[in-house]
Short mmCIF file of C-alpha atoms and ligand atoms in Angstrom, two decimals:
data_model
loop_
_atom_site.label_atom_id
_atom_site.label_comp_id
_atom_site.label_asym_id
_atom_site.label_seq_id
_atom_site.Cartn_x
_atom_site.Cartn_y
_atom_site.Cartn_z
CA MET A 1 66.35 -16.60 7.97
CA ALA A 2 62.75 -17.37 7.03
CA THR A 3 61.83 -13.82 8.04
CA ALA A 4 64.59 -12.38 5.84
CA ILE A 5 63.43 -14.45 2.85
CA ALA A 6 59.85 -13.38 3.41
CA LEU A 7 60.94 -9.74 3.65
CA TYR A 8 63.03 -9.87 0.45
CA THR A 9 60.20 -11.67 -1.40
CA PHE A 10 57.80 -9.00 -0.22
CA LEU A 11 60.11 -6.15 -1.32
CA ALA A 12 60.74 -7.81 -4.70
CA GLY A 13 56.99 -8.25 -5.17
CA CYS A 14 56.36 -4.59 -4.36
CA THR A 15 59.07 -3.45 -6.79
CA ILE A 16 57.66 -5.60 -9.62
CA ALA A 17 54.14 -4.30 -8.92
CA LEU A 18 55.34 -0.70 -8.95
CA VAL A 19 57.34 -1.12 -12.16
CA ALA A 20 54.33 -2.74 -13.84
CA ARG A 21 52.16 0.10 -12.64
CA TRP A 22 54.61 2.71 -13.90
CA ILE A 23 54.71 1.08 -17.34
CA THR A 24 50.95 0.63 -17.59
CA SER A 25 50.31 4.18 -16.47
CA HIS A 26 52.03 5.40 -19.65
CA ALA A 27 54.62 7.26 -17.69
CA THR A 28 56.49 8.45 -20.72
CA GLU A 29 53.53 9.59 -22.72
CA ASP A 30 52.85 13.23 -23.30
CA ARG A 31 49.87 14.41 -21.27
CA GLY A 32 49.39 17.73 -23.01
CA THR A 33 51.44 20.63 -21.72
CA LEU A 34 51.05 19.88 -18.03
CA SER A 35 53.78 20.85 -15.66
CA VAL A 36 55.05 18.09 -13.42
CA SER A 37 55.42 18.71 -9.72
CA GLN A 38 58.01 16.04 -8.89
CA LYS A 39 61.78 15.78 -9.09
CA ASP A 40 62.07 11.99 -8.89
CA PRO A 41 60.63 11.06 -12.32
CA PHE A 42 60.26 7.37 -11.50
CA TRP A 43 58.63 6.97 -8.05
CA GLY A 44 57.95 10.57 -7.16
CA LEU A 45 59.55 9.89 -3.78
CA ASP A 46 60.26 13.57 -3.27
CA ILE A 47 56.55 14.40 -3.34
CA VAL A 48 55.65 11.47 -1.11
CA TYR A 49 58.24 12.76 1.40
CA GLN A 50 56.92 16.29 1.02
CA ARG A 51 53.30 15.27 1.67
CA LEU A 52 54.19 13.07 4.64
CA PHE A 53 56.72 15.25 6.41
CA LYS A 54 56.75 18.76 4.97
CA PHE A 55 53.07 19.56 4.73
CA ASP A 56 51.83 21.50 7.72
CA LYS A 57 49.05 19.28 9.07
CA THR A 58 47.08 22.26 10.35
CA HIS A 59 47.15 23.99 6.96
CA ILE A 60 46.75 21.14 4.47
CA ASN A 61 44.61 23.18 2.09
CA GLN A 62 47.11 26.03 2.09
CA ASN A 63 49.89 23.56 1.32
CA TRP A 64 48.01 22.46 -1.78
CA GLU A 65 47.26 26.06 -2.72
CA ALA A 66 51.01 26.78 -2.60
CA GLN A 67 51.56 23.88 -5.02
CA PHE A 68 49.11 25.46 -7.47
CA LYS A 69 50.82 28.83 -7.14
CA LYS A 70 54.11 27.14 -8.01
CA ASN A 71 52.95 24.79 -10.77
CA GLY A 72 49.96 26.55 -12.36
CA ASP A 73 46.21 25.87 -12.31
CA THR A 74 46.67 22.28 -13.46
CA PHE A 75 49.67 20.06 -12.88
CA ARG A 76 50.41 16.41 -12.51
CA SER A 77 52.42 14.18 -10.26
CA ARG A 78 52.99 10.45 -10.13
CA PRO A 79 53.69 9.10 -6.67
CA PHE A 80 54.49 5.38 -6.95
CA GLY A 81 53.49 5.42 -10.63
CA GLN A 82 49.93 6.61 -10.00
CA THR A 83 49.11 9.58 -12.22
CA GLU A 84 47.38 12.37 -10.32
CA ILE A 85 46.15 15.48 -12.09
CA PHE A 86 45.66 18.38 -9.70
CA THR A 87 43.39 21.11 -10.96
CA THR A 88 41.63 24.38 -10.21
CA SER A 89 40.63 24.93 -13.84
CA PRO A 90 36.88 25.76 -14.06
CA LYS A 91 36.71 24.12 -17.48
CA ILE A 92 38.19 20.83 -16.28
CA ILE A 93 36.02 20.93 -13.14
CA GLU A 94 32.93 21.43 -15.31
CA SER A 95 33.86 18.42 -17.46
CA VAL A 96 34.59 16.15 -14.50
CA HIS A 97 31.48 17.15 -12.51
CA SER A 98 29.05 17.59 -15.36
CA LYS A 99 29.82 17.41 -19.10
CA ASP A 100 31.89 14.22 -18.91
CA PHE A 101 30.35 13.03 -15.60
CA GLY A 102 30.12 9.38 -16.71
CA SER A 103 33.86 9.13 -17.28
CA PHE A 104 34.71 9.77 -13.63
CA GLY A 105 33.87 8.03 -10.39
CA VAL A 106 34.75 7.73 -6.71
CA GLU A 107 34.36 4.04 -5.98
CA ALA A 108 37.96 3.03 -6.71
CA PHE A 109 39.36 4.97 -3.78
CA ARG A 110 36.33 5.45 -1.51
CA ARG A 111 34.68 2.04 -1.41
CA LYS A 112 37.33 0.03 0.44
CA ALA A 113 38.04 2.86 2.84
CA ILE A 114 34.48 3.82 3.74
CA SER A 115 32.36 0.70 3.42
CA PRO A 116 33.64 -1.09 6.57
CA LEU A 117 31.67 1.53 8.48
CA VAL A 118 28.76 2.63 6.29
CA GLY A 119 28.56 -0.15 3.71
CA PRO A 120 28.06 0.40 -0.02
CA GLY A 121 25.89 3.41 -0.85
CA ILE A 122 25.66 6.87 -2.34
CA VAL A 123 28.96 8.20 -1.03
CA SER A 124 31.13 5.47 -2.51
CA ALA A 125 29.12 4.21 -5.49
CA ASP A 126 29.42 4.94 -9.21
CA GLY A 127 27.23 4.31 -12.24
CA GLU A 128 23.93 2.44 -11.85
CA GLU A 129 24.50 1.69 -8.15
CA TRP A 130 24.94 5.41 -7.42
CA LYS A 131 21.90 6.35 -9.54
CA ILE A 132 19.67 3.91 -7.62
CA ALA A 133 20.92 5.12 -4.23
CA ARG A 134 20.52 8.79 -5.18
CA LYS A 135 17.00 8.20 -6.53
CA LEU A 136 16.00 6.33 -3.38
CA ILE A 137 17.10 9.01 -0.92
CA SER A 138 15.98 11.99 -3.05
CA PRO A 139 12.28 12.15 -1.97
CA ALA A 140 13.39 12.92 1.59
CA PHE A 141 15.12 16.08 0.35
CA VAL A 142 12.09 17.41 -1.53
CA LEU A 143 10.46 20.06 0.60
CA PRO A 144 7.91 21.88 -1.57
CA HIS A 145 7.18 24.51 1.10
CA GLY A 146 10.73 24.72 2.41
CA PRO A 147 11.94 22.94 5.54
CA ASN A 148 9.55 22.75 8.44
CA LEU A 149 10.71 24.86 11.33
CA ARG A 150 8.90 23.36 14.25
CA PHE A 151 11.48 20.72 15.06
CA PHE A 152 14.63 22.56 14.13
CA ASP A 153 13.47 25.56 16.16
CA LEU A 154 13.40 23.39 19.29
CA HIS A 155 17.04 22.37 18.78
CA VAL A 156 18.11 26.00 18.28
CA SER A 157 16.20 27.07 21.41
CA ARG A 158 18.07 24.42 23.36
CA LEU A 159 21.36 25.67 21.92
CA LEU A 160 20.49 29.20 23.05
CA GLU A 161 19.69 27.94 26.55
CA ARG A 162 23.29 26.75 26.77
CA LEU A 163 24.78 30.12 25.81
CA PRO A 164 25.56 32.47 28.71
CA LEU A 165 23.81 35.84 28.91
CA ASP A 166 26.29 37.43 31.35
CA GLY A 167 29.18 38.01 28.96
CA SER A 168 31.18 35.00 30.09
CA THR A 169 33.25 33.06 27.59
CA VAL A 170 31.79 30.14 25.68
CA ASP A 171 33.21 27.65 23.21
CA LEU A 172 30.68 27.48 20.39
CA GLN A 173 32.19 24.68 18.35
CA PRO A 174 31.01 21.67 20.42
CA LEU A 175 27.55 23.20 20.76
CA PHE A 176 27.22 23.70 17.00
CA HIS A 177 28.27 20.10 16.46
CA MET A 178 25.59 18.94 18.89
CA LEU A 179 23.03 21.02 16.99
CA SER A 180 24.19 19.41 13.74
CA LEU A 181 23.87 15.94 15.24
CA ASP A 182 20.40 16.64 16.61
CA ALA A 183 19.19 18.01 13.27
CA SER A 184 20.67 15.24 11.14
CA THR A 185 19.34 12.43 13.35
CA GLU A 186 15.91 14.07 13.23
CA PHE A 187 16.14 14.04 9.42
CA ILE A 188 17.33 10.43 9.25
CA PHE A 189 15.26 8.72 11.97
CA GLY A 190 12.46 11.21 12.62
CA GLU A 191 13.68 11.26 16.21
CA SER A 192 16.56 13.41 17.29
CA PHE A 193 19.45 12.30 19.50
CA ASN A 194 18.59 15.39 21.57
CA SER A 195 22.16 15.90 22.65
CA LEU A 196 21.26 19.52 23.47
CA GLY A 197 18.18 18.43 25.43
CA PRO A 198 17.92 18.95 29.21
CA ASN A 199 19.12 15.41 29.95
CA GLY A 200 21.69 15.18 27.16
CA MET A 201 22.11 12.10 25.02
CA SER A 202 21.33 8.61 26.28
CA ILE A 203 24.32 6.43 27.23
CA GLU A 204 23.54 4.12 24.32
CA ARG A 205 23.61 6.97 21.79
CA GLN A 206 26.80 8.35 23.31
CA LYS A 207 28.37 4.91 22.93
CA PHE A 208 27.31 4.86 19.29
CA LEU A 209 28.70 8.34 18.68
CA ASP A 210 32.06 7.55 20.30
CA ALA A 211 32.34 4.42 18.17
CA PHE A 212 31.30 6.27 15.01
CA ASN A 213 33.80 9.09 15.62
CA TYR A 214 36.61 6.63 16.27
CA ALA A 215 35.74 4.72 13.09
CA ILE A 216 35.87 7.99 11.11
CA THR A 217 39.48 8.54 12.14
CA GLY A 218 40.17 5.02 10.78
CA ILE A 219 38.40 5.83 7.52
CA ASP A 220 40.48 8.95 7.15
CA LYS A 221 43.69 6.90 7.36
CA ARG A 222 42.29 4.35 4.92
CA LEU A 223 41.43 7.09 2.42
CA TRP A 224 44.98 8.36 2.56
CA LEU A 225 46.60 4.96 2.27
CA ARG A 226 44.40 3.85 -0.64
CA SER A 227 45.68 0.47 -1.93
CA TRP A 228 48.02 0.11 1.08
CA ASN A 229 44.96 -0.34 3.29
CA PRO A 230 45.34 -4.07 3.90
CA PHE A 231 48.49 -3.27 5.90
CA ILE A 232 46.49 -1.50 8.60
CA ARG A 233 45.66 -3.73 11.50
CA ASN A 234 43.38 -2.14 14.04
CA LYS A 235 40.89 -4.32 15.89
CA ARG A 236 39.31 -1.32 17.61
CA PHE A 237 38.38 0.18 14.22
CA TRP A 238 36.39 -2.94 13.25
CA HIS A 239 34.82 -3.18 16.69
CA CYS A 240 33.66 0.44 16.49
CA CYS A 241 32.21 -0.12 13.00
CA ALA A 242 30.21 -3.06 14.39
CA ILE A 243 28.88 -0.99 17.32
CA ALA A 244 27.80 1.82 14.97
CA GLN A 245 26.09 -0.59 12.56
CA ALA A 246 24.25 -2.40 15.37
CA HIS A 247 22.92 0.95 16.56
CA PHE A 248 21.57 1.77 13.11
CA ASP A 249 20.02 -1.71 12.75
CA LYS A 250 18.18 -1.28 16.02
CA ALA A 251 17.01 2.20 15.08
CA VAL A 252 15.69 0.97 11.71
CA GLU A 253 13.68 -1.77 13.46
CA THR A 254 12.20 0.75 15.90
CA CYS A 255 11.31 3.10 13.03
CA ALA A 256 9.67 0.25 11.10
CA LEU A 257 7.42 -0.44 14.12
CA GLN A 258 6.46 3.24 14.43
CA ARG A 259 5.71 3.61 10.73
CA SER A 260 1.95 3.73 10.83
CA SER A 261 1.73 6.45 13.49
CA ARG A 262 4.38 8.48 11.70
CA TYR A 263 2.22 9.65 8.82
CA ALA A 264 -0.54 10.83 11.11
CA ASP A 265 1.40 14.07 11.43
CA GLU A 266 1.38 15.52 7.95
CA LEU A 267 3.17 18.68 8.90
CA LYS A 268 6.42 16.91 9.62
CA ASP A 269 9.30 17.07 7.15
CA PRO A 270 9.98 13.85 5.28
CA VAL A 271 12.13 11.41 7.24
CA LEU A 272 14.73 9.41 5.39
CA VAL A 273 14.15 6.06 7.07
CA HIS A 274 10.42 6.20 6.40
CA GLU A 275 10.95 7.18 2.75
CA LEU A 276 13.22 4.15 2.38
CA LEU A 277 10.85 1.79 4.23
CA GLU A 278 8.19 2.85 1.71
CA GLN A 279 10.38 1.64 -1.11
CA THR A 280 12.02 -1.55 0.16
CA ASP A 281 11.98 -4.13 2.95
CA ASP A 282 15.67 -4.90 2.66
CA ARG A 283 16.87 -3.81 6.12
CA LEU A 284 20.59 -4.15 5.36
CA PHE A 285 20.21 -2.02 2.24
CA ILE A 286 18.30 0.59 4.27
CA ARG A 287 21.01 0.66 6.93
CA HIS A 288 23.65 1.24 4.24
CA GLN A 289 21.76 4.16 2.71
CA LEU A 290 21.09 5.73 6.12
CA MET A 291 24.71 5.46 7.21
CA ASN A 292 25.86 6.79 3.85
CA THR A 293 23.72 9.89 4.44
CA PHE A 294 24.65 10.23 8.11
CA LEU A 295 28.35 10.31 7.18
CA PRO A 296 28.29 13.57 5.17
CA SER A 297 25.44 15.18 7.14
CA HIS A 298 26.06 14.58 10.85
CA ASP A 299 28.51 17.45 11.35
CA SER A 300 27.88 19.47 8.16
CA ILE A 301 26.03 22.44 9.63
CA GLY A 302 28.23 22.27 12.76
CA VAL A 303 31.33 22.87 10.64
CA LEU A 304 29.71 25.68 8.66
CA LEU A 305 28.29 27.47 11.72
CA THR A 306 31.65 27.21 13.49
CA ASN A 307 33.35 28.81 10.50
CA VAL A 308 30.77 31.60 10.21
CA PHE A 309 31.23 32.52 13.90
CA PHE A 310 35.01 32.19 13.58
CA VAL A 311 34.78 35.06 11.08
CA LEU A 312 32.14 37.07 12.95
CA ALA A 313 34.21 37.03 16.13
CA ARG A 314 37.13 38.48 14.20
CA GLN A 315 35.18 40.94 12.04
CA PRO A 316 32.63 42.71 14.26
CA MET A 317 31.64 44.99 11.34
CA VAL A 318 30.15 41.99 9.57
CA TRP A 319 28.22 41.12 12.71
CA PHE A 320 26.78 44.66 12.93
CA LYS A 321 25.78 44.69 9.27
CA LEU A 322 24.04 41.37 9.77
CA GLN A 323 22.26 42.71 12.80
CA GLU A 324 21.04 45.72 10.84
CA GLU A 325 19.58 43.46 8.20
CA VAL A 326 17.98 41.13 10.71
CA THR A 327 16.51 44.03 12.72
CA SER A 328 14.87 45.36 9.55
CA ILE A 329 12.54 42.36 9.42
CA GLY A 330 11.37 42.75 13.03
CA ASP A 331 10.61 39.88 15.36
CA SER A 332 8.30 38.03 13.01
CA GLU A 333 8.41 34.25 12.72
CA LEU A 334 10.83 33.11 10.07
CA ASN A 335 10.24 30.76 7.20
CA ALA A 336 12.54 29.62 4.40
CA SER A 337 11.53 32.37 1.97
CA ASP A 338 12.06 35.13 4.59
CA LEU A 339 15.56 33.80 5.18
CA LYS A 340 16.33 33.85 1.46
CA LYS A 341 15.42 37.54 1.36
CA LEU A 342 18.18 38.32 3.89
CA ILE A 343 20.69 38.78 1.13
CA TYR A 344 23.62 39.94 3.26
CA LEU A 345 23.18 36.92 5.53
CA GLN A 346 23.13 34.61 2.50
CA ALA A 347 26.27 36.36 1.20
CA VAL A 348 28.04 35.85 4.56
CA ILE A 349 27.28 32.12 4.39
CA GLN A 350 28.48 31.89 0.77
CA GLU A 351 31.64 33.85 1.52
CA THR A 352 32.40 31.58 4.49
CA LEU A 353 31.98 28.53 2.27
CA ARG A 354 34.19 30.13 -0.39
CA LEU A 355 37.10 30.74 1.98
CA TYR A 356 36.60 27.67 4.18
CA PRO A 357 35.00 24.91 2.11
CA SER A 358 34.33 21.80 4.18
CA LEU A 359 35.71 19.61 1.41
CA GLY A 360 38.85 21.48 0.40
CA MET A 361 40.11 18.77 -1.93
CA ARG A 362 38.05 16.08 -3.64
CA GLU A 363 39.11 13.23 -5.87
CA ARG A 364 37.69 11.53 -8.90
CA VAL A 365 39.09 8.52 -10.77
CA ALA A 366 38.88 8.22 -14.56
CA LEU A 367 36.73 5.20 -15.42
CA ARG A 368 37.85 5.24 -19.07
CA ASP A 369 40.30 7.07 -21.33
CA THR A 370 39.09 10.56 -22.11
CA THR A 371 40.31 14.06 -22.92
CA LEU A 372 39.68 17.34 -21.13
CA SER A 373 40.30 20.89 -22.24
CA ARG A 374 41.75 23.31 -19.74
CA SER A 375 40.54 26.64 -21.11
CA GLU A 376 39.21 28.31 -24.25
CA ALA A 377 42.74 29.46 -25.07
CA GLU A 378 44.42 26.08 -24.50
CA ASN A 379 44.19 24.07 -27.71
CA THR A 380 46.00 20.91 -26.64
CA PRO A 381 43.49 18.68 -24.92
CA LEU A 382 44.62 16.93 -21.79
CA LEU A 383 44.74 13.17 -22.16
CA VAL A 384 43.36 11.31 -19.15
CA ARG A 385 43.88 7.56 -18.91
CA LYS A 386 41.58 5.10 -17.16
CA GLY A 387 42.72 4.91 -13.54
CA ASP A 388 44.19 8.44 -13.44
CA VAL A 389 43.14 10.41 -10.37
CA ILE A 390 41.81 13.96 -10.71
CA MET A 391 42.34 16.04 -7.58
CA ILE A 392 40.10 19.10 -7.48
CA SER A 393 40.97 21.75 -4.93
CA SER A 394 37.90 23.84 -4.19
CA TYR A 395 39.95 25.71 -1.58
CA ALA A 396 42.54 26.88 -4.13
CA LEU A 397 39.92 27.43 -6.88
CA GLN A 398 37.83 29.63 -4.60
CA ARG A 399 40.85 31.76 -3.71
CA ARG A 400 42.26 32.21 -7.23
CA LYS A 401 43.10 35.91 -7.59
CA ASP A 402 42.58 35.85 -11.37
CA LEU A 403 39.01 34.63 -10.80
CA TRP A 404 38.05 36.36 -7.57
CA GLY A 405 40.17 39.54 -7.68
CA ALA A 406 43.20 40.79 -5.77
CA ASP A 407 41.28 40.58 -2.49
CA ALA A 408 40.46 36.89 -2.97
CA ASP A 409 41.93 35.98 0.44
CA GLU A 410 39.83 38.56 2.25
CA PHE A 411 36.41 37.95 3.75
CA ARG A 412 34.17 40.31 1.76
CA PRO A 413 30.56 39.08 1.52
CA GLU A 414 29.71 42.05 -0.72
CA ARG A 415 31.35 40.21 -3.63
CA PHE A 416 28.26 37.98 -3.72
CA LEU A 417 26.01 41.06 -3.94
CA ASP A 418 27.98 43.10 -6.48
CA ALA A 419 28.90 40.88 -9.33
CA LYS A 420 27.58 38.03 -11.38
CA LEU A 421 29.57 34.91 -10.55
CA GLU A 422 31.47 33.14 -13.28
CA PRO A 423 30.23 29.54 -13.56
CA TRP A 424 32.35 26.77 -12.03
CA THR A 425 34.35 29.14 -9.85
CA ILE A 426 32.64 28.03 -6.62
CA ILE A 427 31.86 24.41 -5.78
CA SER A 428 31.35 24.40 -2.00
CA PHE A 429 28.41 22.00 -2.32
CA GLY A 430 29.93 20.03 -5.18
CA ALA A 431 28.27 20.42 -8.57
CA GLY A 432 26.54 18.55 -11.35
CA PRO A 433 24.51 15.36 -10.77
CA ARG A 434 26.53 14.55 -7.66
CA ALA A 435 26.04 17.93 -5.98
CA CYS A 436 25.07 17.87 -2.31
CA PRO A 437 21.37 16.98 -1.98
CA GLY A 438 21.30 18.57 1.51
CA GLN A 439 22.33 22.04 0.34
CA ARG A 440 18.89 23.65 0.75
CA ILE A 441 18.26 22.13 4.17
CA GLY A 442 21.81 22.93 5.33
CA ILE A 443 21.73 26.59 4.26
CA PHE A 444 18.29 27.02 5.78
CA GLN A 445 19.35 25.60 9.14
CA VAL A 446 22.55 27.63 9.26
CA ALA A 447 20.76 30.89 8.31
CA TYR A 448 18.02 30.24 10.87
CA THR A 449 20.50 29.59 13.68
CA ILE A 450 22.49 32.74 12.89
CA VAL A 451 19.32 34.88 12.94
CA ARG A 452 18.24 33.46 16.31
CA ILE A 453 21.67 34.22 17.78
CA LEU A 454 21.66 37.73 16.29
CA ARG A 455 18.27 38.37 17.86
CA THR A 456 19.54 37.31 21.28
CA TYR A 457 22.96 38.99 21.44
CA THR A 458 24.03 42.56 20.71
CA GLY A 459 27.68 41.87 20.02
CA ILE A 460 30.44 39.33 19.67
CA GLU A 461 34.01 39.39 20.91
CA ASN A 462 36.86 37.07 20.06
CA ARG A 463 38.50 35.47 23.10
CA ASP A 464 40.37 32.82 21.18
CA PRO A 465 44.14 33.42 21.45
CA VAL A 466 44.60 31.76 18.04
CA MET A 467 43.64 34.29 15.38
CA GLY A 468 44.28 32.22 12.23
CA PHE A 469 42.28 29.33 10.85
CA GLU A 470 43.92 26.03 11.77
CA GLU A 471 42.43 22.94 10.14
CA LEU A 472 41.76 19.48 11.39
CA GLN A 473 41.33 17.13 8.45
CA GLN A 474 38.76 14.49 9.29
CA LEU A 475 36.99 13.54 6.07
CA ALA A 476 36.10 17.23 5.86
CA SER A 477 38.20 20.22 6.92
CA ARG A 478 37.15 21.82 10.15
CA ARG A 479 38.72 24.06 12.73
CA ILE A 480 40.90 22.45 15.37
CA GLU A 481 39.74 24.64 18.22
CA GLY A 482 36.44 26.29 18.90
CA HIS A 483 36.36 30.04 19.06
CA LEU A 484 35.00 31.94 21.95
CA ALA A 485 32.17 34.33 21.76
CA ASP A 486 30.48 36.72 24.08
C1 LIG B 501 25.51 22.77 5.04
C2 LIG B 501 26.61 22.21 4.87
C3 LIG B 501 26.95 21.17 3.82
C4 LIG B 501 28.02 21.24 2.98
C5 LIG B 501 29.06 22.36 2.90
C6 LIG B 501 28.00 20.04 2.17
C7 LIG B 501 28.94 19.75 1.18
C8 LIG B 501 28.87 18.65 0.34
C9 LIG B 501 29.75 18.42 -0.79
C10 LIG B 501 30.90 19.33 -1.21
C11 LIG B 501 29.37 17.25 -1.36
C12 LIG B 501 29.95 16.64 -2.64
C13 LIG B 501 31.09 15.69 -2.39
C14 LIG B 501 31.73 15.25 -3.68
O1 LIG B 501 31.65 15.94 -4.71
O2 LIG B 501 32.35 14.19 -3.67
C15 LIG B 501 28.26 16.72 -0.59
C16 LIG B 501 27.63 15.53 -0.85
C17 LIG B 501 26.61 15.01 -0.09
N1 LIG B 501 25.97 15.64 0.95
FE1 LIG B 501 26.37 17.49 1.66
N2 LIG B 501 26.93 19.28 2.53
C18 LIG B 501 26.24 19.93 3.53
C19 LIG B 501 25.08 19.50 4.14
C20 LIG B 501 24.47 18.29 3.94
C21 LIG B 501 23.26 17.84 4.61
C22 LIG B 501 22.51 18.67 5.67
C23 LIG B 501 22.98 16.58 4.12
C24 LIG B 501 21.87 15.65 4.49
C25 LIG B 501 20.84 15.96 5.24
C26 LIG B 501 24.01 16.25 3.14
C27 LIG B 501 24.08 15.06 2.44
C28 LIG B 501 24.99 14.80 1.42
C29 LIG B 501 25.02 13.55 0.64
C30 LIG B 501 24.10 12.34 0.84
C31 LIG B 501 26.04 13.68 -0.30
C32 LIG B 501 26.47 12.64 -1.34
C33 LIG B 501 25.84 12.98 -2.69
C34 LIG B 501 26.26 12.06 -3.85
O3 LIG B 501 27.38 11.53 -3.84
O4 LIG B 501 25.45 11.92 -4.77
N3 LIG B 501 24.88 17.30 3.06
N4 LIG B 501 27.96 17.59 0.44
#
């Protein structure tokens, strides 16, 4: 009986909360000429059902792209009374990311989901808090002479040692993720995890990584559930967060002790922990900033390299063209400016990011009432209310046929050589003040790794029975399976 009363009280409470939310979200007000993607005008239960049960989990980005094809470049829906504006309009994207940057934030939906693991910091902060965090970590990304190769080169050499030379099959994906981990830990702590090293990672680091990876799956759920988060009960998630944080705390202490010897080597790239230790003694704050940077960086180049080789294995012509370009510069040592001159290689990386962006959909929440215009031709401005969510699909934007041509779905790197790009039609690294600070380092590392592989191997052959790109959504989109190269 008591249980039944509690259940009914709970359901009544939920209904009242939802009605209040529906009323306060101005459900009946005209939001410009936007098409609406839902049949149930009140709760949007049809779209909730569709997202939960009809969306193909291995093609989430394509599911959203299909919605844009059906409803136009900008449409809205209102699941449970929450207004969501989905868009691939370059003009709206420009406003949200740049012109009207201050009216939009991420904290409302990211903070509660992410901070149990990484704490408050750049990834989940808005306003002043975000500005301070961004300013603090920025010096570590300033590399006046381009990234230093000495250390990254060692990681790539170790990767190459693990690739067979006898034509046998190899799964590249886990190796690229190890490379990514080794490079990002080098950048953050000045000492790599060396997962590709001869002895592999230490047991302690492996324990940290397992805990961190498990916690990420929890964060992913929390991001999806938004305000329903408190209903998740998972002791293991909290335990894993604690393990990961303890590892970072210990690493910060060790780095603080090594500080004086660190600067003896002037040739080294800046290291994030040391840049932060220069600016503050607050260890908890430092741990938060480090973990906030580790989160987007630890697998970033791993995902991109995997996607590049996914394409190369399926399009040998692209591989041969790359090899021609790389051969033309001989066997000389490579620095950042040499790599920039390899324009076809740069185009291959850009084209991979266009078709397979690691963040296919990103959200922003309106922090105040504002208006946005959709295009030069569209006179009616779009009214956005405080609390509305803007969902920007870079995946669908970067495949729009009216922006990229009839062959938008095809992998054609030449498009980056031929034509001048229209602004705000590609946002693979984000854009505006919040654009990825690691873009230069990331592109450099990816380009360098590809060149080293091209110099070692004459060809590539796909041995993956799955030809299409199947996604695994885990904060970022990545491939489910590795592909196999020769
Ligand atoms: C090479 C592959 C990479 C890609 C495709 C990529 C992509 C992105 C994107 C799309 C965002 C913006 C997210 C948003 O708008 O909400 C972002 C943010 C960020 N990225 Fe990257 N990233 C890469 C590499 C890196 C690296 C190597 C680092 C660090 C060493 C890094 C650190 C960050 C940080 C700290 C942010 C948050 C910036 C802020 O909110 O102000 N990324 N990245």
